[in-house]
Structure formats: structure tokens, C-alpha cells
GROMACS .gro file of C-alpha atoms in nm:
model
  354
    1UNK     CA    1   5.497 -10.743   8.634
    2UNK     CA    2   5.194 -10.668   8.880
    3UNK     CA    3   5.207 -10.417   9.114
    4UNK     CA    4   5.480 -10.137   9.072
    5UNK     CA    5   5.501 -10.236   8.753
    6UNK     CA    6   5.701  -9.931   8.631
    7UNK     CA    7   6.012  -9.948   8.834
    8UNK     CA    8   6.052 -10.289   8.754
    9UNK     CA    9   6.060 -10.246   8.413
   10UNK     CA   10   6.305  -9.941   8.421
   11UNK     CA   11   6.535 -10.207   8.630
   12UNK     CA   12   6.520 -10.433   8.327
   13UNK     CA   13   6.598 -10.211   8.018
   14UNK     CA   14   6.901 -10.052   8.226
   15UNK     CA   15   7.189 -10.158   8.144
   16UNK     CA   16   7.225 -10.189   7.790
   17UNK     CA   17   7.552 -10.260   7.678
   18UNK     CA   18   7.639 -10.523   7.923
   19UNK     CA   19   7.480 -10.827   7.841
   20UNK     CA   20   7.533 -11.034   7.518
   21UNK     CA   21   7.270 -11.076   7.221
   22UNK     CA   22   6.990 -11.354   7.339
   23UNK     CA   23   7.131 -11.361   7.733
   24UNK     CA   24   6.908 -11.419   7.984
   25UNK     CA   25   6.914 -11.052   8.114
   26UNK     CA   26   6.817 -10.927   7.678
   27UNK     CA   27   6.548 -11.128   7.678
   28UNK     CA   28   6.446 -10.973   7.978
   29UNK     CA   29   6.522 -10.627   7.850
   30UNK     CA   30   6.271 -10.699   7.521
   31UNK     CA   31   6.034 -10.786   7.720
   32UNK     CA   32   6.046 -10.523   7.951
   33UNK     CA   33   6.038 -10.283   7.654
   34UNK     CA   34   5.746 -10.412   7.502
   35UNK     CA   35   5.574 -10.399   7.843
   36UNK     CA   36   5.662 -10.046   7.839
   37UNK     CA   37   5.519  -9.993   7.542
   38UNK     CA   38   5.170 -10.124   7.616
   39UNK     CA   39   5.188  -9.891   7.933
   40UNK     CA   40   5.280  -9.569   7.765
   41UNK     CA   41   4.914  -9.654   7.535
   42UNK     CA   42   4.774  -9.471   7.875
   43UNK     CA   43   4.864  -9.131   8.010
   44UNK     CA   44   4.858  -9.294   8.343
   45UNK     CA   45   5.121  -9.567   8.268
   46UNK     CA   46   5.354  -9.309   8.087
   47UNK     CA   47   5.332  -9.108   8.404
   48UNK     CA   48   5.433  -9.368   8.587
   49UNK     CA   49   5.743  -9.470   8.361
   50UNK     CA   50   5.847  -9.101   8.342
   51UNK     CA   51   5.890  -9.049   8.704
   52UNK     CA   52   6.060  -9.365   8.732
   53UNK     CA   53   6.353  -9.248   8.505
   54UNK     CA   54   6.262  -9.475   8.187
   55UNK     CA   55   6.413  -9.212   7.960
   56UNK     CA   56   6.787  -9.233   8.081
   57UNK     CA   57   6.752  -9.588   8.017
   58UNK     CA   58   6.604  -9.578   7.665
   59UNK     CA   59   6.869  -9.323   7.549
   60UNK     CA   60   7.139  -9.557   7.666
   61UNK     CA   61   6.925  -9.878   7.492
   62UNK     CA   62   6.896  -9.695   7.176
   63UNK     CA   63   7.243  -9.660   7.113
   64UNK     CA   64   7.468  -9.887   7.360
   65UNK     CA   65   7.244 -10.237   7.316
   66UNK     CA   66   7.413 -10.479   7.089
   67UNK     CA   67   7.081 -10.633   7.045
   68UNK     CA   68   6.892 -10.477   6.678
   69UNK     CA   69   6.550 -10.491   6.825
   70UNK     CA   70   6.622 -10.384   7.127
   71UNK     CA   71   6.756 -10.061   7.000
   72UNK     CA   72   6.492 -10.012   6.734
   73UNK     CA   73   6.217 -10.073   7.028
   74UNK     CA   74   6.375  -9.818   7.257
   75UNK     CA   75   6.348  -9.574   6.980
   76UNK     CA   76   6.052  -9.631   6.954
   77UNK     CA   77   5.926  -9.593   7.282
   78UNK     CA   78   6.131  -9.277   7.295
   79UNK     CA   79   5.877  -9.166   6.987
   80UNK     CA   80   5.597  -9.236   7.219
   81UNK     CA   81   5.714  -9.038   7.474
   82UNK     CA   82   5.838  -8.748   7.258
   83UNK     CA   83   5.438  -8.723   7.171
   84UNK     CA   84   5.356  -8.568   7.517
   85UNK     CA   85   5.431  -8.220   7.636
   86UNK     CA   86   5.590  -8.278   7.970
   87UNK     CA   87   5.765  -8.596   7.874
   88UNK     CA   88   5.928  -8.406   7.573
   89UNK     CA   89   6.051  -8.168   7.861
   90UNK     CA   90   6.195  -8.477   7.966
   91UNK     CA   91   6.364  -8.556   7.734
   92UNK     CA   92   6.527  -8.251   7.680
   93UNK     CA   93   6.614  -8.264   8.044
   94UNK     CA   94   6.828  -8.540   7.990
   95UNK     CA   95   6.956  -8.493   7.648
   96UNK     CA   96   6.802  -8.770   7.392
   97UNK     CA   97   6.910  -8.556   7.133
   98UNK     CA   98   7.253  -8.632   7.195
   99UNK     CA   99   7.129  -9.022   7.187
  100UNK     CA  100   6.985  -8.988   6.860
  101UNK     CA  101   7.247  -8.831   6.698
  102UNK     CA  102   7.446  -9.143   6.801
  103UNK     CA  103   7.167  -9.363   6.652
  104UNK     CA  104   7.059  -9.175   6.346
  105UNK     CA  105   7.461  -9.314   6.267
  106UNK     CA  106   7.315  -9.660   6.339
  107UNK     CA  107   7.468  -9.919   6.067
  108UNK     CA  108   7.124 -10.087   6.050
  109UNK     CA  109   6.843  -9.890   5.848
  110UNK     CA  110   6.539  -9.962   6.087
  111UNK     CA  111   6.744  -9.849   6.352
  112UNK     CA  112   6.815  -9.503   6.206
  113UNK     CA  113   6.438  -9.527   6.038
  114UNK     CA  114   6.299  -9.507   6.411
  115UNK     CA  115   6.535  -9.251   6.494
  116UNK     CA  116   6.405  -9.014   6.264
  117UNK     CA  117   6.073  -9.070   6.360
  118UNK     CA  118   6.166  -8.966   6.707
  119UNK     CA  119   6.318  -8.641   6.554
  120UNK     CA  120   5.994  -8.595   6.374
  121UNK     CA  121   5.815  -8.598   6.671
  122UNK     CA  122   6.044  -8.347   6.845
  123UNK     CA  123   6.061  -8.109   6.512
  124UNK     CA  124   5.691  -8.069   6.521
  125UNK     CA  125   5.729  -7.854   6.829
  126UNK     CA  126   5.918  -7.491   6.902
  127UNK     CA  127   6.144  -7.599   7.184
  128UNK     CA  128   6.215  -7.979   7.002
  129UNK     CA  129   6.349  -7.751   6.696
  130UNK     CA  130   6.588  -7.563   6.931
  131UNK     CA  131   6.731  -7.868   7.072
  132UNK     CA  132   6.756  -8.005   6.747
  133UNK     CA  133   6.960  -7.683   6.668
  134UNK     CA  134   7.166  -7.675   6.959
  135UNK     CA  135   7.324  -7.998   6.881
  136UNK     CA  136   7.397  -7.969   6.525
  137UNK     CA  137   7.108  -8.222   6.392
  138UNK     CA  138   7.013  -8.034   6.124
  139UNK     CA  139   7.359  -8.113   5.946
  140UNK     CA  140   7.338  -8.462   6.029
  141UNK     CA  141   6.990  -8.446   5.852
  142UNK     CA  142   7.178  -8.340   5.543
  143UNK     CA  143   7.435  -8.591   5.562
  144UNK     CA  144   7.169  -8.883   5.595
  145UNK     CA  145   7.029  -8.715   5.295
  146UNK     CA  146   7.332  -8.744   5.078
  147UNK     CA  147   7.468  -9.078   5.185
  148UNK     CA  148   7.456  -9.373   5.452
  149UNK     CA  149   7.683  -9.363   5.754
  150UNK     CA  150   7.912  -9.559   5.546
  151UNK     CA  151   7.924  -9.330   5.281
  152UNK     CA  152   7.709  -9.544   5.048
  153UNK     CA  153   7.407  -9.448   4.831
  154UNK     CA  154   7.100  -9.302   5.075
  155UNK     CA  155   6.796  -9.494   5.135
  156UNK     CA  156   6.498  -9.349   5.000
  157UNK     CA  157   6.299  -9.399   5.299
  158UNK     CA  158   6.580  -9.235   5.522
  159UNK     CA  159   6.556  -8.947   5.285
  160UNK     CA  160   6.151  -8.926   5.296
  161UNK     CA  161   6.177  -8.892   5.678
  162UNK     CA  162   6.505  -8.666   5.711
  163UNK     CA  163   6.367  -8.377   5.457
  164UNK     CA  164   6.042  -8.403   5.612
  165UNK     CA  165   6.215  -8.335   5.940
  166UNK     CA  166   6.444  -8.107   5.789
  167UNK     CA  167   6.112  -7.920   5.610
  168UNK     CA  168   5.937  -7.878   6.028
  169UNK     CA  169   6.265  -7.717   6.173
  170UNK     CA  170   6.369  -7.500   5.887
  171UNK     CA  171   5.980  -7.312   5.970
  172UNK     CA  172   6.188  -7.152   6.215
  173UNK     CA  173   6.437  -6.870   6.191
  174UNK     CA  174   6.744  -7.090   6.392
  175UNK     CA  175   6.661  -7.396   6.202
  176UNK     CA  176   6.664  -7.222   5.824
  177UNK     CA  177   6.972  -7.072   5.918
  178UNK     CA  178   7.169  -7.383   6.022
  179UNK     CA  179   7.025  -7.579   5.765
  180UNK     CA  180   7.131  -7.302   5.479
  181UNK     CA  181   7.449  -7.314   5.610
  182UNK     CA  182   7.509  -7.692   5.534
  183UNK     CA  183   7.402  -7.697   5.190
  184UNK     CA  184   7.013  -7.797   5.220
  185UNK     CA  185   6.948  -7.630   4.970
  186UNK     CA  186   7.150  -7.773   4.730
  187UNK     CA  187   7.054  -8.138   4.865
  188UNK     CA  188   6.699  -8.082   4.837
  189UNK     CA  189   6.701  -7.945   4.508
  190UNK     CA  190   6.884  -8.301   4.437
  191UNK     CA  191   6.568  -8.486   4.622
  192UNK     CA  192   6.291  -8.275   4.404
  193UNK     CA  193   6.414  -8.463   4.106
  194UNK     CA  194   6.380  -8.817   4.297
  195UNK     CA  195   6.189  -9.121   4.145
  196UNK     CA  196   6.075  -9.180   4.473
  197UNK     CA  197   5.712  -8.999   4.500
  198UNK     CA  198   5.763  -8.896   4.886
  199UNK     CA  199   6.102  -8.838   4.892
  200UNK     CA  200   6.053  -8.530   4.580
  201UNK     CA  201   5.709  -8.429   4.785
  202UNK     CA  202   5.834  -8.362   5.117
  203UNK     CA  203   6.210  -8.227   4.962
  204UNK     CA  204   5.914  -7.988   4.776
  205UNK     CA  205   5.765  -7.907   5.054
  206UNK     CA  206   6.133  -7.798   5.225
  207UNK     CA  207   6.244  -7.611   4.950
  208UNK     CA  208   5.905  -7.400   4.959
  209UNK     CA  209   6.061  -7.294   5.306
  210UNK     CA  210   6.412  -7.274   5.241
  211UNK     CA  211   6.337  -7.033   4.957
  212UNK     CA  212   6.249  -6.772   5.162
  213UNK     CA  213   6.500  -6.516   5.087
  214UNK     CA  214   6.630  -6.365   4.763
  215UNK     CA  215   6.955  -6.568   4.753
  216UNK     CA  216   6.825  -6.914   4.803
  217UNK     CA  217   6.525  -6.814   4.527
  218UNK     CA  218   6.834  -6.745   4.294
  219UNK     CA  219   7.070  -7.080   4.352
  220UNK     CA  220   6.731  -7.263   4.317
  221UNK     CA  221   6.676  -7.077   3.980
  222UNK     CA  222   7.006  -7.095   3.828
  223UNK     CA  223   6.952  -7.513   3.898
  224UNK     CA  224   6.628  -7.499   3.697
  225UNK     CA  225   6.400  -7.594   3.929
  226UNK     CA  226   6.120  -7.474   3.725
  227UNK     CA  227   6.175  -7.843   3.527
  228UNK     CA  228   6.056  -8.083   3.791
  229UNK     CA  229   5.833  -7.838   3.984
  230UNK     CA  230   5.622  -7.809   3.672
  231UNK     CA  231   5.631  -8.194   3.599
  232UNK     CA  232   5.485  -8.247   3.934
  233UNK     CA  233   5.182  -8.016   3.872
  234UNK     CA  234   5.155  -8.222   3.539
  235UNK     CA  235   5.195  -8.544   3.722
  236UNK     CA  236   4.816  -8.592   3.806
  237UNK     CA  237   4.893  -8.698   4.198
  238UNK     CA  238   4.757  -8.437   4.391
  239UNK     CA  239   4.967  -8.437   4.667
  240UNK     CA  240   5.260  -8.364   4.470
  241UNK     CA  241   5.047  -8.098   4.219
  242UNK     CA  242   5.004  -7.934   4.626
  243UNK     CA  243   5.366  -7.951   4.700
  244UNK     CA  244   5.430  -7.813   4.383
  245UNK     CA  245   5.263  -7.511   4.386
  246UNK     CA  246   5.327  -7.403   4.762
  247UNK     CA  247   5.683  -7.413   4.602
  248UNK     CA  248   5.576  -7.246   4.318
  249UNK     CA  249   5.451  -6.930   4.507
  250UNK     CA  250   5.788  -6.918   4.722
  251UNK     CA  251   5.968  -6.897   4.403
  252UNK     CA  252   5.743  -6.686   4.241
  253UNK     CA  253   5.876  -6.355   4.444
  254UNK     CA  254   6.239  -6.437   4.376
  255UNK     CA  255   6.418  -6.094   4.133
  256UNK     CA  256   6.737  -6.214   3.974
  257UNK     CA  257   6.800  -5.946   3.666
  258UNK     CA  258   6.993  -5.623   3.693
  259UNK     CA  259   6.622  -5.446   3.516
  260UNK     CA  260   6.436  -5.592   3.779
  261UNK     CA  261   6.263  -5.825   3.603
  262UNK     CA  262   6.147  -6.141   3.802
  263UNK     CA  263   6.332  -6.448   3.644
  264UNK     CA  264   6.170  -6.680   3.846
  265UNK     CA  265   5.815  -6.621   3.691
  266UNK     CA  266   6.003  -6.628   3.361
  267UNK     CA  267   6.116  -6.965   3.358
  268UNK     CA  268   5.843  -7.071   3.530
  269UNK     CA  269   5.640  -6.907   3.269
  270UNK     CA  270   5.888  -7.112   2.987
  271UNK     CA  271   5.876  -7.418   3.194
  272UNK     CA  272   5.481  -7.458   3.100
  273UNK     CA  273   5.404  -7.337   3.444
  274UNK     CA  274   5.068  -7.121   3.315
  275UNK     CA  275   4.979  -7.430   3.134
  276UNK     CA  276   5.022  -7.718   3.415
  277UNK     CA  277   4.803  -7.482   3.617
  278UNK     CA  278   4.533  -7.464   3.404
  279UNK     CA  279   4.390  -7.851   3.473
  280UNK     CA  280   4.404  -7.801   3.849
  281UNK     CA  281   4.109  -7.471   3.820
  282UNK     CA  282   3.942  -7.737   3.547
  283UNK     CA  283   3.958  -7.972   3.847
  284UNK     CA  284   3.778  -7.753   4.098
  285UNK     CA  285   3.521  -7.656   3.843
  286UNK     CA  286   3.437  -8.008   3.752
  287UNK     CA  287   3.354  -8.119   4.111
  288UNK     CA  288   3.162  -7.756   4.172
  289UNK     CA  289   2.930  -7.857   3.875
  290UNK     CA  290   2.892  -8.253   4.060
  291UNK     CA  291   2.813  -8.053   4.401
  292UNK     CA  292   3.154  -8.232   4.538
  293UNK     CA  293   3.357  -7.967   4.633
  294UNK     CA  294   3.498  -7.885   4.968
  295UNK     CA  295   3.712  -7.654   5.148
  296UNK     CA  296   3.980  -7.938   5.171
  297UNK     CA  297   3.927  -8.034   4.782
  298UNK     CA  298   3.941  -7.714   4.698
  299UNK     CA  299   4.240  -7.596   4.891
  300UNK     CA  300   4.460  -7.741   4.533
  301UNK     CA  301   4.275  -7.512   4.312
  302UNK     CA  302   4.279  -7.167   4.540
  303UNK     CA  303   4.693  -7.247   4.532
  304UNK     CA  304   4.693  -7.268   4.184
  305UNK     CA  305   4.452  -6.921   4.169
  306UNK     CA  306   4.738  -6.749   4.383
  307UNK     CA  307   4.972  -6.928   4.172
  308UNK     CA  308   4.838  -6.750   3.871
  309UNK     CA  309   4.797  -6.418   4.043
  310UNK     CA  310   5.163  -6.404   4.108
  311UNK     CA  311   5.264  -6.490   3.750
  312UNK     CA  312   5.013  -6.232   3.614
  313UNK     CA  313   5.308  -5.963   3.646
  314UNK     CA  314   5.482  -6.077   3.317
  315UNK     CA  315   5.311  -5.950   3.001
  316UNK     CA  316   5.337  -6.338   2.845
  317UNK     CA  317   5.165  -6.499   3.146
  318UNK     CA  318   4.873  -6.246   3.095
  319UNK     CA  319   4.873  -6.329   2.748
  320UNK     CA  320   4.864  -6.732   2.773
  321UNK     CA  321   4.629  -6.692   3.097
  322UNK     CA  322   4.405  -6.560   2.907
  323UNK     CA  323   4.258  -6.893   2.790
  324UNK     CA  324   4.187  -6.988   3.139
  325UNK     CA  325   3.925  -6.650   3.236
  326UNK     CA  326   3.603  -6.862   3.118
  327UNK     CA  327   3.703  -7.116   3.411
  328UNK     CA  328   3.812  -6.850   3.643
  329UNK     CA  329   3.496  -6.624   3.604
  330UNK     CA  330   3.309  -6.986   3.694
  331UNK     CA  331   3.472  -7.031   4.026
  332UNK     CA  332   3.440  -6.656   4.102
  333UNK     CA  333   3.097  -6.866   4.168
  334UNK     CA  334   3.170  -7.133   4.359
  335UNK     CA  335   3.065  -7.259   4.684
  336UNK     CA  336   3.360  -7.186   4.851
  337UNK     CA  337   3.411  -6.855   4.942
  338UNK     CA  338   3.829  -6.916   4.958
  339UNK     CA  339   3.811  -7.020   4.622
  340UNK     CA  340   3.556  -6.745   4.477
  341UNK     CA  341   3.779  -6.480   4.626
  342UNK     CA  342   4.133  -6.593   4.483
  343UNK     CA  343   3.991  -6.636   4.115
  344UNK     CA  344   3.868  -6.296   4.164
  345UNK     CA  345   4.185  -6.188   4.250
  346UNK     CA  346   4.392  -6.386   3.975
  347UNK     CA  347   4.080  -6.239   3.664
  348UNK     CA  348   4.168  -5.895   3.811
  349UNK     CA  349   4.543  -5.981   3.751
  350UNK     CA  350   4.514  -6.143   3.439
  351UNK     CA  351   4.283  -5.858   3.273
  352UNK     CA  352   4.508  -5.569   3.409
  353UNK     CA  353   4.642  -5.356   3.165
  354UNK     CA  354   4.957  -5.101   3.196
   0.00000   0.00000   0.00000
């Protein structure tokens, strides 16, 4: 395209919607796109793009084009752009979220694959979550979660993305409270019993958030999500054994009898939750003794530690956490001060007495 590359280019991709599938002016339109795209690799190039109006014309690409790839590749180049601060502004400014709410409805599932990862992008940041908000997405999150657009069964990679995305806004007060109010909760408990490994570690992950207050704690108890929570920390992956127990500690401050008692830690505690932790400290202590442990390999063990402290309040955790002092006085030793301190903490809980 040579000199004044950009405006060219924006010339080419407007216009979607008017030209048939493999006319001369699509072709044209691909190509410019994946010009684009080799442009926005510098902040110059992007610069350039941005000021000469390429997001207007990628919103209407990604959801007017008849053309697959050329919707897909717009979308993806709006991902791109949704990575920089001022072009996010941008975007906002001229109101891609509306566009991807049209697309994340896209009948084809790379289409509505990209869009999410646009919506990632945009989650990951405090004024991205309140347009996301504004326009409703967070339901639309849910809905992808349950079903297709069609109404058929959901795609396990659409779900991996949308919870994840769902998981980023809800950190926020506006985006817990829309999503609460359109069933995530229930949806997510759904997802934490998938056979798909990321789809039941990032709906985890979201439920660790969503639990926040009492009432969500209690609709996630009366489901039993003790069950798959503590076959996750039994499942040996440690991503999921991570997931696991940040969910773990949300639940673990949930009340639900009229005496006051903490159900949660109760059927965690009959779940095998005291025992699934055990193997993770074992863990730590293994690679302490090989001089192989890190802050970031240790960071598994220290939640299982806090994990422990919390249960500590009922009588029967004490009791069956007893077993687990010898490897808990070891790591009051480690190398990692983060670690030392929290199996401090959990052998002064464990060894309290009324």
C-alpha cells in the first residue's frame, strides 16, 4: 500500500455489508485487514490506523460482512486494538461493545470465539468492565454459557472464554451485581462439574468471586459444591488443585445454621476437604527437602495452609488435622517466608483448644 498506507486500508475494509462473498471489493477487504494487522504489530502503525477511523469500520466488518473470515479477522484486529490504553478509549468512543454483542450472537463458533477474546481484553480493565455493564454483556455471557444462539448445547470452548470473562468483570462491585442478577451463579456451579478441564477451572475461579456474600455462599452450599471442589484438589493438576482452593477459602466464611455454626466448613469438612489438602503441604515439603521450591511453587501450598486455618474452627477438622502438624511444623521452616508464616498460622489453629 506504500505511502499513507493507513487511510487506504480504512477505505478498503469500509463497507462491509455491500459486496458479495469472493467479489472483487472482499478480496480487497481481506487483504486490507490482514495488512492492518501486520501494522497494528507496531505502536506507530496502530497510531496511524486509529486516527484514521479503522475502528468504525471493524465494528461494522465484524458483524455486517457476509464473508466468515472477514468477520473473524476484524475481531480480531479489534482484540489488538482493545490491548492499548488510548485505543480502548476508542473504542468505547464509538461503541464496539454494542458490535460485539451483535457478534458474540454470530451463528459461526470462531466468529463468536474471537468475540470473546475481544471482551477478554476489555474485562481486564476498570472502564472495559463498565462498558461491558452498561450494555447488558454480562447476561449475554450467561446465555452463551447455557446454550448456542440457536438454543443448542454450548461449546466448551465458548464456555472456557465466557466464565473467564465473566470471572474479570464480576471483581467489580457493578459487574457481580449484574451478573448475580442473571443467574451466574447457578450457571457456574453447572460449569464446576464440567469434563472439560478449563471450562470447571476458570467457572472455579468465578465462583470464588461470586461467593462473596452470605447468600450466594448458601445457594452454592445447598448445591453441594463441596463434591467437585474437593475432587479437583484430589485431581493431581495443579491448576485446578489452585482454583480449587481460592474457592475453597471464599466458601469457607459462608454461616448457614440458625446456632451459628458454619455449614460450609462442615461439608467441606465431610466432603474429604481436610484430607485432599493434606498432599498439597506434602507437595511443598518434598520440593523444600530437593532445594526446588519457589515463591510461585509454593503459592499452592500457602492456599492450602490458609485453607486449613479457616477449617480449624470446627472441633472435627482440628481433630483429623491433626495428622498433618509433623508436615506443618516442617514448613514453619521453609525457605519461603509466605509459606513459613501461614503454617504457623494454620499449627496455631489446629492446636487451639477452647
Amino acid at each position: 500500500y506504500g505511502s499513507g498506507a493507513a487511510p487506504k486500508l480504512v477505505r478498503h475494509i469500509e463497507g462491509s455489508g455491500t459486496d458479495a462473498v469472493g467479489s472483487d471489493a472482499a478480496v480487497k477487504r481481506l487483504k486490507a485487514l490482514e495488512q492492518a494487522l501486520d501494522m497494528m504489530h507496531g505502536p506507530a502503525g496502530l497510531s496511524c490506523l486509529l486516527t484514521t477511523g479503522i475502528v468504525p469500520s471493524l465494528n461494522t466488518a465484524a458483524v455486517k460482512d457476509p464473508d466468515v473470515t472477514i468477520r473473524r479477522m476484524a475481531l480480531v484486529a479489534l482484540g489488538r486494538v482493545a490491548r492499548e490504553r488510548t485505543a480502548r478509549a476508542l473504542m468505547l468512543e464509538h461503541d464496539s461493545c454494542s458490535a460485539l454483542l451483535q457478534a458474540v450472537a454470530d451463528p459461526v463458533l470462531d466468529v463468536r470465539l474471537a468475540c470473546l477474546q475481544v471482551v477478554l481484553q476489555l474485562a481486564a480493565t476498570p472502564l472495559g468492565t463498565k462498558a461491558l455493564v452498561e450494555c447488558h454483556f454480562v447476561k449475554t455471557l450467561v446465555d452463551r454459557c447455557r446454550c448456542t444462539p440457536d438454543g443448542g448445547p454450548p461449546s466448551p470452548e465458548v464456555q472456557a472464554i465466557a466464565v473467564t470473562a465473566m470471572g474479570r468483570i464480576c471483581q467489580t462491585d457493578i459487574g457481580r451485581e449484574e451478573a448475580l442478577g442473571v443467574g451466574a451463579v447457578d450457571v457456574a456451579l453447572k460449569m464446576l462439574r464440567s469434563e472439560h478441564r478449563e471450562v470447571a477451572y476458570q467457572a472455579a475461579f468465578c465462583l470464588a468471586v461470586l461467593t462473596y456474600e452470605q447468600q450466594e455462599k448458601a445457594q452454592a452450599w445447598a448445591d453441594d459444591v463441596m463434591t467437585p471442589l474437593v475432587q479437583m484438589l484430589l485431581s493431581g493438576d495443579h491448576g485446578l488443585q489452585t482454583a480449587a482452593c481460592a474457592l475453597l477459602m471464599s466458601m469457607s466464611n459462608g454461616t448457614r445454621f440458625e446456632d451459628g455454626r458454619n455449614a460450609c466448613k462442615k461439608a467441606a469438612v465431610a466432603a474429604g476437604a481436610t484430607r485432599a489438602l493434606a498432599p498439597l503441604l506434602q507437595q511443598a515439603l518434598d520440593l523444600e527437602v530437593a532445594q526446588e521450591l519457589t515463591n510461585a511453587n509454593a503459592e499452592l501450598a500457602v492456599y492450602a495452609c490458609k485453607c486449613m486455618a479457616s477449617l480449624s474452627d470446627l472441633p472435627e477438622a482440628r481433630k483429623l488435622m491433626k495428622r498433618d502438624l509433623p508436615v506443618l511444623r516442617s514448613l514453619v521452616l521453609s525457605s519461603q517466608a509466605v509459606l513459613s508464616k501461614h503454617a504457623e498460622i494454620a499449627i496455631e489453629r489446629i492446636t487451639w483448644t477452647p
